[in-house]
Every structure is written in structure tokens, then in C-alpha cells.
Short mmCIF file of C-alpha atoms and ligand atoms in Angstrom, two decimals:
data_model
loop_
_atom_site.label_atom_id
_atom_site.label_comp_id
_atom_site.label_asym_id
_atom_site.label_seq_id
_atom_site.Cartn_x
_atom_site.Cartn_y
_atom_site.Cartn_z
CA UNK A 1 77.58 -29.08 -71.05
CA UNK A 2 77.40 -32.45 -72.94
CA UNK A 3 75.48 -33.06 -75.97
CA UNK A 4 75.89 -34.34 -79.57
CA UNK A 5 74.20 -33.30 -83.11
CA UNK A 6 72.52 -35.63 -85.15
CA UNK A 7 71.45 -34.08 -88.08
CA UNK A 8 69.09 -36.34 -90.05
CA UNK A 9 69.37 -36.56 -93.54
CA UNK A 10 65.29 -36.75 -94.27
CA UNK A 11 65.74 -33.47 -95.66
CA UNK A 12 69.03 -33.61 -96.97
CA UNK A 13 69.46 -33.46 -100.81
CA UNK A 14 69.05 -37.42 -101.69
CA UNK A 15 70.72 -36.94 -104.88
CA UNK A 16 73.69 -35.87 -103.18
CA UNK A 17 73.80 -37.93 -100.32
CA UNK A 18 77.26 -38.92 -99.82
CA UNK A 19 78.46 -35.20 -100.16
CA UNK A 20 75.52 -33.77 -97.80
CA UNK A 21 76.63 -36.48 -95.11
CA UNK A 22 80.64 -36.05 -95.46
CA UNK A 23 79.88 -31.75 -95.43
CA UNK A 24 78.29 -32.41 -91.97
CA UNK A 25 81.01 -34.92 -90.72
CA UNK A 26 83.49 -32.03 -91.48
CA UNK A 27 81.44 -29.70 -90.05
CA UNK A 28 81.14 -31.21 -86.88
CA UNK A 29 78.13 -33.56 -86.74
CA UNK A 30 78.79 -36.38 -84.08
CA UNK A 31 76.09 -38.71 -85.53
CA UNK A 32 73.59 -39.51 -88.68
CA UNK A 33 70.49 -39.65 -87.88
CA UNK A 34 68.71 -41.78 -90.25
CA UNK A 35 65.11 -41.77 -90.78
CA UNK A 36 63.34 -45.37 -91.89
CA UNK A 37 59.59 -44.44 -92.49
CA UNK A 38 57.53 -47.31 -94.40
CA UNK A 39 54.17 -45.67 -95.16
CA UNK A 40 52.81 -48.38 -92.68
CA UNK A 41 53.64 -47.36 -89.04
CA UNK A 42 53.74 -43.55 -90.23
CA UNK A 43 52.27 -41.65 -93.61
CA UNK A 44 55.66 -41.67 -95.55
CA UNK A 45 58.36 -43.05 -97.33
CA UNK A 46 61.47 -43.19 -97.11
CA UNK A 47 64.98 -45.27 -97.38
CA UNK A 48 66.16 -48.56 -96.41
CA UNK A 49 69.40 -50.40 -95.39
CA UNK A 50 70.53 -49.81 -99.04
CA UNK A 51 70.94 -46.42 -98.61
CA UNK A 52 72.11 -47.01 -95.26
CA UNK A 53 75.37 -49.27 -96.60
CA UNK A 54 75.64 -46.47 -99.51
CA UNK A 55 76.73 -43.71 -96.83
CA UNK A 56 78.45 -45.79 -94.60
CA UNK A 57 81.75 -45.63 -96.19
CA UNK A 58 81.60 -41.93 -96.37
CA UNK A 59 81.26 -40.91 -92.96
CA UNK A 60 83.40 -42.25 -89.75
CA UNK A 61 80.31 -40.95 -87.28
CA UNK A 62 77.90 -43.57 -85.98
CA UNK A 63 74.61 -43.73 -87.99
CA UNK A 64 71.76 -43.62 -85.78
CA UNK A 65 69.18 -45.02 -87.59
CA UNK A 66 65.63 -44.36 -86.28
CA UNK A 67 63.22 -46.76 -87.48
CA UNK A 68 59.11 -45.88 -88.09
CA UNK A 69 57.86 -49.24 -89.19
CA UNK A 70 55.80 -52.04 -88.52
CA UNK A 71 57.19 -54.63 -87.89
CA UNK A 72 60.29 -54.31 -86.17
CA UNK A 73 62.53 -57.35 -86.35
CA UNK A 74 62.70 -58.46 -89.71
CA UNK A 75 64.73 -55.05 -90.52
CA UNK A 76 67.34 -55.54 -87.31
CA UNK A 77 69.54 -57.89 -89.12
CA UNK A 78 69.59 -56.05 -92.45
CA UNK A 79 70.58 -52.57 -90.82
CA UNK A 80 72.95 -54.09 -88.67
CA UNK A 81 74.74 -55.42 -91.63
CA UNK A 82 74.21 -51.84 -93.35
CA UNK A 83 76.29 -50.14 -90.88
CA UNK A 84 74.14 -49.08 -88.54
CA UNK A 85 75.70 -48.22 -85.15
CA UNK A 86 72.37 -47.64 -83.10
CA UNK A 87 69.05 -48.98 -84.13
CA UNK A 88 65.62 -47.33 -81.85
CA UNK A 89 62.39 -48.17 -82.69
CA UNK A 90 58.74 -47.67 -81.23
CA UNK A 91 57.68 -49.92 -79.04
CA UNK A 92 53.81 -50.19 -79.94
CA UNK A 93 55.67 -51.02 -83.57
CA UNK A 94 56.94 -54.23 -81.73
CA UNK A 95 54.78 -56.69 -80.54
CA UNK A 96 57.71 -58.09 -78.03
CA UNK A 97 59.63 -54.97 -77.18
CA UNK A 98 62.12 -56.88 -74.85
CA UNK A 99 62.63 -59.05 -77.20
CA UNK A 100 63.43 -56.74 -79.91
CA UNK A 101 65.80 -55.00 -77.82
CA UNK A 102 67.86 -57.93 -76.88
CA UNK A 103 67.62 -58.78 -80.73
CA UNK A 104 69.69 -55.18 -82.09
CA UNK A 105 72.18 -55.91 -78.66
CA UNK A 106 72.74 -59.47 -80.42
CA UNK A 107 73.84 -57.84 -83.98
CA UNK A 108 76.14 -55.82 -82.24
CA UNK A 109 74.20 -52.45 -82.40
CA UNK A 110 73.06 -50.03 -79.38
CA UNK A 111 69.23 -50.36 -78.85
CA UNK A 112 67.26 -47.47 -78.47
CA UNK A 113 63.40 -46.79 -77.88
CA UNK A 114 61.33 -43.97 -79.33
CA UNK A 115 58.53 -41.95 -77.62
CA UNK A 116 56.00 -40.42 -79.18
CA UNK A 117 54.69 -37.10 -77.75
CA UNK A 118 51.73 -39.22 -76.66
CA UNK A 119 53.56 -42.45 -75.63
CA UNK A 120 54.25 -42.63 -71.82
CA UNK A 121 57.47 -43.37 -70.40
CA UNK A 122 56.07 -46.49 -68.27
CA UNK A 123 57.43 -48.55 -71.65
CA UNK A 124 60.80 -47.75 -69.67
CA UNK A 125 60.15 -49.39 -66.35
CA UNK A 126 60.94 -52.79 -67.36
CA UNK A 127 63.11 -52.22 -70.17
CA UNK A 128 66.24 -49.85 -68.47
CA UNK A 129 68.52 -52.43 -68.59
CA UNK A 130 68.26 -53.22 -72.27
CA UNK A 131 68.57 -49.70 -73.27
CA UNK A 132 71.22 -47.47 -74.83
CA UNK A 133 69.30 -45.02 -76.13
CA UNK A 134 65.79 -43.16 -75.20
CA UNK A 135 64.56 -41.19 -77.90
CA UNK A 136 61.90 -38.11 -77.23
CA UNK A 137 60.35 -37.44 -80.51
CA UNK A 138 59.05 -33.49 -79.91
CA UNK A 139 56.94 -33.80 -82.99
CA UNK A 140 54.34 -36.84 -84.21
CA UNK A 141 57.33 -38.78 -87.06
CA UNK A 142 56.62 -38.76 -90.43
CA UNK A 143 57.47 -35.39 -91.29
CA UNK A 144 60.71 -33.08 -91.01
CA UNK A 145 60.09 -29.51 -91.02
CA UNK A 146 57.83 -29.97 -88.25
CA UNK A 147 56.84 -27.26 -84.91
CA UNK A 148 58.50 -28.49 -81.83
CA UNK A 149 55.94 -29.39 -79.65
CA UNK A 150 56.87 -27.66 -75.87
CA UNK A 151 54.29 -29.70 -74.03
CA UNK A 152 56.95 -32.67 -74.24
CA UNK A 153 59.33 -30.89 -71.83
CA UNK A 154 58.46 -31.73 -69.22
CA UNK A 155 58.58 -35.78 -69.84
CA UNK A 156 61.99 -34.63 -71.44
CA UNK A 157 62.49 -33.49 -67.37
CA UNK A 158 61.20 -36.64 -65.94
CA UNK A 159 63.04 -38.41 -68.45
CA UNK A 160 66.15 -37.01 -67.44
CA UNK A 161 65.74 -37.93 -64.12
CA UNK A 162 64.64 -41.51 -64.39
CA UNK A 163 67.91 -41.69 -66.20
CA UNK A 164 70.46 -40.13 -63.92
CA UNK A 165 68.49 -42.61 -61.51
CA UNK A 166 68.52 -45.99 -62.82
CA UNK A 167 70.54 -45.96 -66.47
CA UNK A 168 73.36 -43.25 -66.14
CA UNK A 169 74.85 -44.45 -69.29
CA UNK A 170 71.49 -44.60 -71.45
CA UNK A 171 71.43 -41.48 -73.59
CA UNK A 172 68.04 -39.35 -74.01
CA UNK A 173 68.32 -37.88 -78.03
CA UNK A 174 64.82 -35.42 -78.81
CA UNK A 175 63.90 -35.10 -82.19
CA UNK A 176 61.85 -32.95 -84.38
CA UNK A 177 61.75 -29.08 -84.80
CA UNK A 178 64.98 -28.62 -82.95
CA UNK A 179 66.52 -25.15 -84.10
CA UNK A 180 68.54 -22.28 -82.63
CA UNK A 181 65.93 -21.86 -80.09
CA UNK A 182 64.42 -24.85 -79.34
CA UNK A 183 67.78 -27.10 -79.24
CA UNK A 184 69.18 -24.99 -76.42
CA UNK A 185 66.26 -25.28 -74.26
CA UNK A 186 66.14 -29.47 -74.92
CA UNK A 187 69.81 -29.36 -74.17
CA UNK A 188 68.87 -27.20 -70.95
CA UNK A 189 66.77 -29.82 -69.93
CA UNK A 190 68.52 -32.12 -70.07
CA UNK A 191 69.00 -33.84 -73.60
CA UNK A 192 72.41 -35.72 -74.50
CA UNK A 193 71.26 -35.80 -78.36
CA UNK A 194 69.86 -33.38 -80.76
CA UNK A 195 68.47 -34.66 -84.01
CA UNK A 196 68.39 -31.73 -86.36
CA UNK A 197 66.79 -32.08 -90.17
CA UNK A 198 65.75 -28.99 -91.45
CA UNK A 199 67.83 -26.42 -89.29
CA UNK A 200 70.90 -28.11 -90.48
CA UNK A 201 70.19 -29.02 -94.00
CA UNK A 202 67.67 -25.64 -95.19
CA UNK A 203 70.21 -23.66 -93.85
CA UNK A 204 70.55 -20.75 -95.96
CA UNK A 205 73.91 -20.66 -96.03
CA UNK A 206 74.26 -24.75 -96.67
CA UNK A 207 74.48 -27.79 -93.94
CA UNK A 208 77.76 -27.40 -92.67
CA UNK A 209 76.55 -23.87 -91.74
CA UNK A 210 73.64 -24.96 -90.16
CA UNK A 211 75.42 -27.92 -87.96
CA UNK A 212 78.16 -24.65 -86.75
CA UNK A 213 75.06 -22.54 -86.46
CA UNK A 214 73.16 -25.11 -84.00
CA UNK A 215 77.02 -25.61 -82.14
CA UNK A 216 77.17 -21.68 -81.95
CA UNK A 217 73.19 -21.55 -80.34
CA UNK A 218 74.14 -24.07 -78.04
CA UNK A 219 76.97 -23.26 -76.59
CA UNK A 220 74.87 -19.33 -75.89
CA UNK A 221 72.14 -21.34 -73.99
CA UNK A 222 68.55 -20.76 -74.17
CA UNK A 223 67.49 -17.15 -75.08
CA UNK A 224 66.36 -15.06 -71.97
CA UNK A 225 62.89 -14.24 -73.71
CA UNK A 226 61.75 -17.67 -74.15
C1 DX5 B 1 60.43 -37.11 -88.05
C2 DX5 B 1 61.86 -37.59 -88.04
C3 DX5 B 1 62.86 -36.54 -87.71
C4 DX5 B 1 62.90 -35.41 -88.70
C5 DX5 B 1 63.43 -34.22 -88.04
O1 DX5 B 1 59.58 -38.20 -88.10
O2 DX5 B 1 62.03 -38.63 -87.11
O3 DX5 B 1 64.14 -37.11 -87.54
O4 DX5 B 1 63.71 -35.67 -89.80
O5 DX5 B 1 63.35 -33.16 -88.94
P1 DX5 B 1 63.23 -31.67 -88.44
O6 DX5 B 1 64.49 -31.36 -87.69
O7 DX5 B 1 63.08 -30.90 -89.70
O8 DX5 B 1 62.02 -31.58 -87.56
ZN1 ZN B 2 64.10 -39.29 -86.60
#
């Protein structure tokens, strides 16, 4: 089966951010996820493109930088420059999604869009053919170390569908609470992407660990109890 880990570096250790993201590289990670939050759009804080240029030299992986701020386009240019490989955003966070879409496509970046657990997917009926990227978020952003919410599986299903429909090249990436168990059932369902912060990152035995730990639980499928 085909998927790719994305672990995100919101709970990585930010004083050692160029060594966290390199020890996943090595490990295995096929993406950085990179979480923009600006205490506007959601309740916290967190980095900007700065930080984005800072860890671009030390990785070869795309960073897939997930943005949770209001507005939208005044930050497309700067990320882009920053080294960002895909840039996804929320569309009620836009107030032309289209046009914010086309915008990330011009600066050379794949465009993604970003559902919350409560946001419908009708945001993707006239938007397929700008999209490289549809992001499930399986908890409300903000916040690693979050429960994964089940009741978005099955709009991770119809998701999947739509997809293999009308965008066969669009990847669907679900973030938040994805661990041993929950990842495999996402990937069962049909996710391309796994974002993973805290099951890669709080891994006891450090994050390279936890990225082969979430490769080992994937490749064993879901668990027969769950
Ligand atoms: C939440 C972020 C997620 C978060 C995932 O708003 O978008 O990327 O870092 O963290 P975990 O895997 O701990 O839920
Ligand atoms: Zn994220």
C-alpha cells in the first residue's frame, strides 16, 4: 500500500530543530510537516517562514507547510521563497479560495486545502482542478497531542472516492492524533499522507524511533480489535 509520513515538527524540540528534522529524514520521513498557527485563525502560536528557510537546508524532503491563519495570501510569497514545497490552507481563512490556490501554483508550490472535522467537502466541488493536496484534519488545529477524532472517517471514505473519481493525482494527507493505531486505520481508508507530531517526536525511545515505529504499524495494518 502507498502512503508517506509527515511528521510535524509542532512538537519537536525547537531548540534543536535542525537535528530533530535531519534524525527524521534519516529515519525515513518522506515529508515535514510544518505547522503555521497565528493566534488569529486558531488559539496558538507558532513559527513563520524564518524558521521555515532555517530547516530547509537541512533536510532534502519536501516541507509541507500547513498554514492556520487569517489571512491567507500575504504569507504565499514569503513561504514560497522559504522553501516550502506544498503550501494548504483553510478555505474559510481565505476570502477567495480559487484565487488563493492559483496564487501558491504561481510561486511554484503544490496547493493544498485543509478540512476541518466540521468543514464539508462541498469546498472541493469547484476547486479539483486547482488542487494537489486535500488535507483531513482528524482533530480541531491548534494543538498537537490531540485524540483522533473517528467520526471523520467516514468523509476520509468519501474523500477517497471523490478523488479516485475526479483528481487521481490529488493526494488526501489526515492529520492529528495519528499513532500506531489510528495511522493504520487512516491509511486503510484510504489516506496517501500521515502527519504525525507527537507519536513521532514523544517517542520514548526518540523521533527516529517513532517515524520506524509508525513504518513498522503500518506496514501490520489495522489491529483486529479495533
Ligand atoms: C494541529 C496540527 C497538527 C499537529 C499534529 O493543529 O495541524 O499537525 O501537530 O500533532 P499530533 O500528531 O500530536 O496530533
Ligand atoms: Zn498540521
Amino acid at each position: 500500500m502507498h502512503y508517506r509520513i509527515a511528521p510535524s515538527i509542532l512538537s519537536a524540540d525547537f531548540a534543536r530543530l535542525g537535528e530533530e528534522v535531519r534524525a527524521v529524514e534519516k529515519a525515513g520521513a518522506d515529508l515535514i510537516h510544518f505547522d503555521v498557527m497565528d493566534n488569529h485563525y486558531v488559539p496558538n502560536l507558532t513559527v513563520g517562514p524564518l524558521v521555515c528557510a532555517a530547516i530547509r537546508p537541512h533536510v532534502s524532503v519536501p516541507l509541507d507547510v500547513h498554514l492556520m491563519v487569517r489571512p491567507v495570501d500575504r504569507l504565499v510569497a514569503d513561504f514560497a521563497k522559504a522553501g516550502a514545497s506544498i503550501i494548504s490552507f483553510h478555505p474559510e481563512a481565505s476570502d477567495h479560495v480559487e484565487r488563493t490556490l492559483s496564487l501558491i501554483r504561481e510561486h511554484g508550490c503544490k496547493a493544498g486545502l485543509v478540512f476541518n472535522p466540521a468543514t464539508p467537502l462541498v469546498w472541493l466541488d469547484h476547486t479539483l482542478d486547482k488542487l494537489d493536496l486535500v488535507l483531513l484534519m482528524s482533530v480541531n488545529p491548534g494543538f498537537g497531542g490531540q485524540k483522533f477524532i473517528h467520526e471523520v472517517m467516514p468523509k476520509l471514505t468519501r474523500a477517497r472516492t471523490l478523488l479516485n473519481e475526479r483528481a487521481p493525482r490529488c493526494e488526501l494527507e489526515v492529520d492529528g492524533g495519528v499513532d500506531l493505531t489510528t495511522g493504520p486505520i487512516a491509511v486503510a481508508a484510504g489516506a496517501d499522507v500521515l502527519v504525525a507530531g507527537t507519536c513521532v517526536f514523544a517517542h520514548p525511545g526518540g523521533p527516529a524511533a517513532g517515524v520506524k515505529a509508525l513504518r513498522e504499524a503500518l506496514k501490520r495494518g489495522p489491529a483486529a480489535s479495533v
